[in-house]
Tab-separated table of C-alpha atoms in Angstrom:
chain	number	residue	atom	x	y	z
Q	1	MET	CA	0.000	0.000	0.000
Q	2	ALA	CA	1.424	3.374	-1.008
Q	3	ALA	CA	2.422	5.784	1.743
Q	4	PRO	CA	0.026	8.723	2.111
Q	5	LEU	CA	1.163	11.847	0.329
Q	6	ALA	CA	2.393	14.664	2.517
Q	7	PRO	CA	-0.042	17.585	2.521
Q	8	GLN	CA	0.831	20.308	0.059
Q	9	PRO	CA	1.954	23.573	1.679
Q	10	PRO	CA	-0.707	26.279	1.428
Q	11	ASP	CA	-0.618	29.302	-0.824
Q	12	PRO	CA	-0.301	32.780	0.688
Q	13	GLN	CA	-3.556	34.308	1.875
Q	14	PHE	CA	-2.599	37.264	-0.305
Q	15	VAL	CA	0.440	39.089	-1.674
Q	16	LEU	CA	1.362	42.778	-1.401
Q	17	ARG	CA	3.097	44.288	-4.427
Q	18	GLY	CA	4.291	47.795	-5.173
Q	19	THR	CA	7.440	48.409	-3.112
Q	20	GLN	CA	9.465	48.453	-6.383
Q	21	SER	CA	12.476	47.469	-4.299
Q	22	ALA	CA	13.686	44.566	-2.155
Q	23	VAL	CA	11.831	44.292	1.177
Q	24	ASN	CA	14.240	44.167	4.132
Q	25	ALA	CA	11.935	44.623	7.145
Q	26	VAL	CA	8.288	43.915	8.017
Q	27	HIS	CA	6.396	44.727	11.210
Q	28	PHE	CA	2.734	44.508	12.209
Q	29	PHE	CA	0.891	47.111	14.250
Q	30	GLY	CA	-2.393	46.165	15.897
Q	31	GLY	CA	-4.264	42.992	15.171
Q	32	THR	CA	-5.842	42.501	18.576
Q	33	GLN	CA	-9.636	42.576	18.740
Q	34	ALA	CA	-9.564	45.975	20.448
Q	35	GLN	CA	-7.365	47.514	17.736
Q	36	GLY	CA	-9.181	46.060	14.770
Q	37	CYS	CA	-7.533	45.060	11.495
Q	38	PRO	CA	-3.744	45.327	11.724
Q	39	LEU	CA	-1.527	47.549	9.616
Q	40	LEU	CA	1.707	46.237	8.156
Q	41	PHE	CA	4.854	48.330	7.856
Q	42	SER	CA	7.518	47.359	5.323
Q	43	GLY	CA	11.000	48.797	4.892
Q	44	SER	CA	12.616	48.695	1.459
Q	45	GLN	CA	16.061	48.753	-0.111
Q	46	SER	CA	15.154	52.106	-1.687
Q	47	GLY	CA	14.810	53.760	1.742
Q	48	LEU	CA	11.013	53.962	1.875
Q	49	VAL	CA	8.663	52.689	4.581
Q	50	HIS	CA	5.284	51.586	3.233
Q	51	ILE	CA	2.222	51.403	5.494
Q	52	TRP	CA	-0.230	48.780	4.231
Q	53	SER	CA	-3.894	48.271	5.040
Q	54	LEU	CA	-4.536	44.547	5.263
Q	55	GLN	CA	-8.216	45.188	4.538
Q	56	THR	CA	-7.720	46.978	1.213
Q	57	ARG	CA	-4.296	45.324	0.631
Q	58	ARG	CA	-2.940	48.653	-0.552
Q	59	THR	CA	-0.537	51.239	0.823
Q	60	VAL	CA	-2.152	53.962	2.908
Q	61	ALA	CA	1.042	56.016	3.270
Q	62	THR	CA	4.717	56.065	2.317
Q	63	LEU	CA	7.396	57.445	4.654
Q	64	ASP	CA	10.596	58.808	3.125
Q	65	GLY	CA	13.131	59.577	5.854
Q	66	HIS	CA	16.323	57.715	4.967
Q	67	GLY	CA	17.654	59.535	1.920
Q	68	GLY	CA	17.327	56.574	-0.406
Q	69	GLN	CA	19.360	54.309	1.901
Q	70	SER	CA	18.023	50.852	2.766
Q	71	VAL	CA	15.619	50.485	5.729
Q	72	THR	CA	16.784	47.543	7.879
Q	73	TRP	CA	14.522	47.525	10.970
Q	74	LEU	CA	11.024	48.667	11.989
Q	75	GLN	CA	9.375	48.718	15.410
Q	76	THR	CA	6.273	50.401	16.802
Q	77	LEU	CA	6.212	51.814	20.326
Q	78	PRO	CA	3.632	50.695	22.869
Q	79	GLN	CA	2.581	54.212	23.894
Q	80	GLY	CA	0.718	55.033	20.717
Q	81	PRO	CA	1.020	55.286	16.971
Q	82	GLN	CA	4.771	55.884	16.822
Q	83	LEU	CA	7.228	54.019	14.615
Q	84	LEU	CA	10.993	53.551	14.716
Q	85	SER	CA	12.770	53.005	11.397
Q	86	GLN	CA	16.480	52.231	11.092
Q	87	GLY	CA	18.318	52.904	7.852
Q	88	ARG	CA	21.720	52.468	6.273
Q	89	ASP	CA	21.961	56.276	6.286
Q	90	LEU	CA	22.975	55.881	9.983
Q	91	GLN	CA	19.686	57.383	11.147
Q	92	LEU	CA	17.103	55.845	13.431
Q	93	CYS	CA	13.913	57.879	12.900
Q	94	LEU	CA	11.003	58.189	15.331
Q	95	TRP	CA	7.778	58.838	13.392
Q	96	ASP	CA	4.546	60.330	14.710
Q	97	LEU	CA	1.751	58.470	12.919
Q	98	ALA	CA	-1.156	59.901	14.931
Q	99	GLU	CA	-4.028	61.340	12.892
Q	100	GLY	CA	-2.140	60.764	9.660
Q	101	ARG	CA	0.691	63.152	10.546
Q	102	ASN	CA	3.454	60.746	9.408
Q	103	THR	CA	6.229	63.120	10.411
Q	104	ILE	CA	9.648	62.563	12.008
Q	105	MET	CA	9.496	63.600	15.681
Q	106	ASP	CA	13.107	62.803	16.504
Q	107	SER	CA	16.100	60.809	15.311
Q	108	VAL	CA	19.143	59.056	16.724
Q	109	HIS	CA	22.417	59.165	14.804
Q	110	LEU	CA	23.996	55.724	14.653
Q	111	GLU	CA	27.755	55.204	14.691
Q	112	SER	CA	27.819	51.842	12.898
Q	113	VAL	CA	27.199	51.179	9.223
Q	114	GLY	CA	26.711	47.416	9.754
Q	115	PHE	CA	23.532	45.405	9.256
Q	116	CYS	CA	22.787	44.956	12.975
Q	117	ARG	CA	19.132	45.669	13.778
Q	118	SER	CA	18.342	47.618	16.943
Q	119	SER	CA	16.060	46.506	19.797
Q	120	ILE	CA	13.773	48.225	22.313
Q	121	LEU	CA	12.446	47.442	25.773
Q	122	ALA	CA	9.397	49.391	26.939
Q	123	GLU	CA	9.627	50.655	30.523
Q	124	GLY	CA	6.071	51.832	31.009
Q	125	GLN	CA	4.268	54.334	28.852
Q	126	LEU	CA	6.753	57.191	28.807
Q	127	HIS	CA	10.246	55.699	28.829
Q	128	TRP	CA	11.923	52.941	26.872
Q	129	MET	CA	15.377	51.500	26.426
Q	130	LEU	CA	17.082	51.273	23.039
Q	131	ALA	CA	20.013	49.018	22.084
Q	132	VAL	CA	21.930	50.029	18.940
Q	133	PRO	CA	25.234	48.982	17.364
Q	134	GLY	CA	28.025	51.100	18.896
Q	135	LYS	CA	30.864	53.250	17.603
Q	136	ASP	CA	33.554	50.551	17.704
Q	137	SER	CA	32.724	47.533	15.574
Q	138	ASP	CA	32.263	45.158	18.559
Q	139	GLU	CA	30.240	47.523	20.776
Q	140	VAL	CA	26.548	47.871	21.622
Q	141	GLN	CA	25.259	51.195	22.947
Q	142	ILE	CA	22.311	51.376	25.352
Q	143	LEU	CA	20.224	54.570	25.364
Q	144	GLU	CA	17.397	55.760	27.603
Q	145	MET	CA	14.601	57.097	25.411
Q	146	PRO	CA	13.115	59.486	24.510
Q	147	SER	CA	15.819	61.589	26.226
Q	148	LYS	CA	18.583	59.814	24.220
Q	149	THR	CA	20.654	59.640	27.427
Q	150	SER	CA	23.504	57.141	27.153
Q	151	VAL	CA	23.104	54.388	29.750
Q	152	CYS	CA	26.262	52.460	28.908
Q	153	THR	CA	28.393	50.940	26.169
Q	154	LEU	CA	28.770	47.153	26.202
Q	155	LYS	CA	32.183	46.123	24.927
Q	156	PRO	CA	33.392	42.500	25.051
Q	157	GLU	CA	36.463	41.619	27.119
Q	158	ALA	CA	39.744	42.178	25.284
Q	159	ASP	CA	40.371	38.448	24.790
Q	160	ALA	CA	36.813	37.564	23.623
Q	161	LYS	CA	36.978	38.928	20.040
Q	162	PRO	CA	33.424	37.942	18.962
Q	163	GLY	CA	33.461	40.411	16.073
Q	164	MET	CA	30.545	42.680	15.240
Q	165	PRO	CA	27.131	42.396	16.886
Q	166	MET	CA	24.788	41.107	14.190
Q	167	CYS	CA	21.438	41.034	16.048
Q	168	LEU	CA	20.128	42.325	19.396
Q	169	ARG	CA	17.249	41.382	21.704
Q	170	LEU	CA	16.475	43.382	24.860
Q	171	TRP	CA	14.260	41.664	27.449
Q	172	GLN	CA	13.627	41.322	31.170
Q	173	ALA	CA	12.568	38.362	33.254
Q	174	ASN	CA	9.131	38.334	34.882
Q	175	THR	CA	10.766	37.948	38.306
Q	176	ASP	CA	13.582	40.494	37.889
Q	177	PRO	CA	13.285	44.094	36.681
Q	178	ARG	CA	16.904	44.278	35.504
Q	179	PRO	CA	17.164	44.678	31.723
Q	180	LEU	CA	19.101	41.985	29.872
Q	181	LEU	CA	20.426	41.897	26.317
Q	182	LEU	CA	20.976	38.930	24.031
Q	183	VAL	CA	23.527	39.561	21.261
Q	184	GLY	CA	24.281	37.376	18.255
Q	185	TYR	CA	27.842	38.002	17.056
Q	186	GLU	CA	29.861	37.731	13.869
Q	187	ASP	CA	31.840	34.729	15.194
Q	188	GLY	CA	28.627	32.675	15.578
Q	189	SER	CA	28.332	33.106	19.351
Q	190	VAL	CA	25.359	34.308	21.396
Q	191	ALA	CA	25.984	36.283	24.596
Q	192	LEU	CA	23.735	37.407	27.450
Q	193	TRP	CA	24.610	40.812	28.903
Q	194	ASP	CA	23.458	42.186	32.254
Q	195	ILE	CA	23.053	45.875	31.386
Q	196	SER	CA	23.012	47.068	35.020
Q	197	GLU	CA	26.315	45.298	35.717
Q	198	ARG	CA	27.710	46.013	32.222
Q	199	LYS	CA	29.030	42.455	32.016
Q	200	VAL	CA	28.526	39.253	30.039
Q	201	CYS	CA	26.651	36.688	32.148
Q	202	SER	CA	27.217	33.902	29.665
Q	203	ARG	CA	28.400	33.253	26.111
Q	204	ILE	CA	27.951	30.156	23.954
Q	205	ALA	CA	29.269	29.112	20.549
Q	206	CYS	CA	26.143	28.374	18.491
Q	207	HIS	CA	27.224	28.624	14.869
Q	208	GLY	CA	30.314	28.465	12.685
Q	209	GLU	CA	29.086	31.476	10.719
Q	210	PRO	CA	27.754	34.928	11.733
Q	211	VAL	CA	24.437	34.932	13.611
Q	212	MET	CA	21.941	36.624	11.271
Q	213	GLY	CA	18.810	36.509	13.440
Q	214	LEU	CA	17.592	35.382	16.847
Q	215	ASP	CA	14.422	35.362	18.900
Q	216	PHE	CA	13.794	34.582	22.551
Q	217	ASP	CA	10.857	33.099	24.456
Q	218	SER	CA	11.118	34.776	27.874
Q	219	GLN	CA	8.419	32.533	29.376
Q	220	LYS	CA	10.251	29.324	28.510
Q	221	THR	CA	13.684	31.070	28.790
Q	222	ARG	CA	14.565	29.428	25.499
Q	223	GLY	CA	15.793	31.010	22.305
Q	224	ILE	CA	16.631	30.232	18.710
Q	225	SER	CA	19.200	31.627	16.307
Q	226	GLY	CA	19.932	31.290	12.611
Q	227	SER	CA	23.142	32.053	10.774
Q	228	ALA	CA	24.822	32.204	7.393
Q	229	GLY	CA	25.426	28.459	7.845
Q	230	LYS	CA	23.139	25.417	7.529
Q	231	ALA	CA	21.822	25.067	11.094
Q	232	LEU	CA	19.326	26.569	13.503
Q	233	ALA	CA	20.473	26.521	17.136
Q	234	VAL	CA	18.049	26.193	20.058
Q	235	TRP	CA	19.460	27.316	23.405
Q	236	SER	CA	18.173	27.869	26.911
Q	237	LEU	CA	18.931	29.982	29.942
Q	238	ASP	CA	19.064	28.525	33.444
Q	239	GLY	CA	18.336	30.220	36.772
Q	240	GLN	CA	21.992	31.287	37.078
Q	241	GLN	CA	21.802	33.187	33.755
Q	242	ALA	CA	23.946	30.564	32.011
Q	243	LEU	CA	23.240	29.854	28.348
Q	244	GLN	CA	23.466	26.337	26.983
Q	245	VAL	CA	22.836	24.900	23.535
Q	246	CYS	CA	19.916	22.425	23.642
Q	247	HIS	CA	20.221	21.160	20.085
Q	248	THR	CA	20.793	22.223	16.509
Q	249	HIS	CA	18.540	21.610	13.532
Q	250	GLU	CA	20.270	21.003	10.202
Q	251	LEU	CA	18.814	22.773	7.179
Q	252	THR	CA	18.889	21.764	3.530
Q	253	ASN	CA	20.458	25.033	2.386
Q	254	PRO	CA	22.623	27.646	4.148
Q	255	GLY	CA	21.517	31.107	5.159
Q	256	ILE	CA	18.807	32.241	7.577
Q	257	ALA	CA	18.181	35.995	7.362
Q	258	ASP	CA	15.565	36.214	10.131
Q	259	VAL	CA	13.736	34.058	12.668
Q	260	MET	CA	10.635	34.826	14.737
Q	261	ILE	CA	8.554	32.934	17.292
Q	262	ARG	CA	4.793	33.518	17.031
Q	263	PRO	CA	3.346	35.452	20.014
Q	264	ASP	CA	1.460	32.362	21.258
Q	265	ARG	CA	4.815	30.483	21.295
Q	266	LYS	CA	3.374	27.548	19.313
Q	267	ILE	CA	5.294	27.874	16.031
Q	268	LEU	CA	8.205	29.833	14.561
Q	269	ALA	CA	9.133	31.014	11.073
Q	270	THR	CA	12.497	31.447	9.373
Q	271	ALA	CA	13.433	33.583	6.354
Q	272	GLY	CA	15.824	31.731	4.035
Q	273	TRP	CA	18.407	32.792	1.503
Q	274	ASP	CA	17.115	29.801	-0.505
Q	275	HIS	CA	13.826	31.704	-1.163
Q	276	ARG	CA	11.987	29.527	1.399
Q	277	ILE	CA	9.980	30.313	4.531
Q	278	ARG	CA	10.207	27.418	6.977
Q	279	ILE	CA	7.689	26.767	9.750
Q	280	PHE	CA	8.588	24.729	12.853
Q	281	HIS	CA	6.763	23.620	15.984
Q	282	TRP	CA	8.495	25.649	18.708
Q	283	ARG	CA	8.472	23.093	21.537
Q	284	THR	CA	9.641	20.103	19.481
Q	285	MET	CA	11.292	21.839	16.478
Q	286	LYS	CA	9.366	19.458	14.225
Q	287	PRO	CA	9.346	20.883	10.665
Q	288	LEU	CA	5.749	21.721	9.735
Q	289	ALA	CA	5.930	23.429	6.336
Q	290	VAL	CA	8.281	24.767	3.671
Q	291	LEU	CA	6.682	27.709	1.872
Q	292	ALA	CA	8.226	28.037	-1.588
Q	293	PHE	CA	6.414	31.103	-2.914
Q	294	HIS	CA	9.194	33.688	-3.330
Q	295	SER	CA	11.586	33.807	-6.294
Q	296	ALA	CA	14.542	35.352	-4.412
Q	297	SER	CA	15.978	35.466	-0.883
Q	298	VAL	CA	13.477	36.007	1.920
Q	299	HIS	CA	14.897	38.806	4.076
Q	300	CYS	CA	12.437	39.093	6.962
Q	301	VAL	CA	9.459	37.518	8.732
Q	302	ALA	CA	7.004	38.933	11.287
Q	303	PHE	CA	3.914	37.727	13.132
Q	304	ALA	CA	0.876	39.817	14.043
Q	305	ALA	CA	-0.798	39.568	17.445
Q	306	ASP	CA	-3.518	37.422	15.839
Q	307	GLY	CA	-0.978	35.004	14.346
Q	308	LEU	CA	-0.889	36.279	10.755
Q	309	LEU	CA	2.571	35.882	9.168
Q	310	ALA	CA	4.259	38.325	6.787
Q	311	ALA	CA	7.448	37.678	4.828
Q	312	GLY	CA	9.416	40.204	2.791
Q	313	SER	CA	11.734	39.240	-0.052
Q	314	LYS	CA	14.367	40.481	-2.435
Q	315	ASP	CA	11.770	39.736	-5.157
Q	316	GLN	CA	9.961	42.964	-4.043
Q	317	ARG	CA	6.897	41.073	-2.788
Q	318	ILE	CA	5.401	40.607	0.690
Q	319	SER	CA	3.523	37.361	1.258
Q	320	ILE	CA	0.832	37.113	3.950
Q	321	TRP	CA	0.029	33.688	5.444
Q	322	SER	CA	-2.523	32.235	7.842
Q	323	LEU	CA	-0.983	29.032	9.241
Q	324	TYR	CA	-1.784	26.651	12.112
Q	325	GLN	CA	-4.076	29.253	13.607
Q	326	ARG	CA	-5.155	28.949	17.210
Q	327	THR	CA	-8.573	27.436	17.776
């Protein structure tokens, strides 16, 4: 008797076209029942940020604040319709989106021209912490926002030599108010910094190639990272703030540009240089689907609060997926 055929991966729910440039960053705003239909922000190689309505599937506004230089990171702030956009022009812009204003309220000049995406940690409604790549190639700078006050600069020990920070993730434990920072480095290592103490709590070698993306589940104190190589690494954090590699998952092709765990912590998505989006079960790392829609490298993935998935690609398209939705 023939083995049952594996189910065919689904098609995208819909596709957004019109960026006319490679899509390097995607980020949802809204999506909870109280906020209604979410918006999607996309950042392009041409320096534009597009704001998309997922109801009409068209752009509602275009933000031009990076002088034609690629937009690499987007993040909304919890205290209202404000957006951060990071560009290769060394500017991190804070946009006021209230009532359709779409104007730059403030900006932070960055010292590093690398590809490292920034990270924020909200500290209530009025203040937030910002981690950005620092002046020296191996440094991370921590700023108090919106005052732009420098909190500290995190520089590895002289003998560590991890290379450049490639990706950042600020977070804090439920039981401890101290802010912590996870950094994926050029040498393939992941480090946990205690910002208050300005020291590395733990560092582990995860990959043989630069870490290109990481995400962290603060409830399970477990994270995942992808690199320019052919493996995903799953690692955990114990009560003594020590990182340890749980296991690695070999991939068919090298190159993971981005990785994100869905907000309900059930599944995760990766963006592949091989044009594929891969979906895994987060607890078991069982592969669930390979989405082969895009015709060029997938640069970024993002989940909405309601579980919708967006992926942006070098092929100038953004695919929107509804997968393994919660019942």
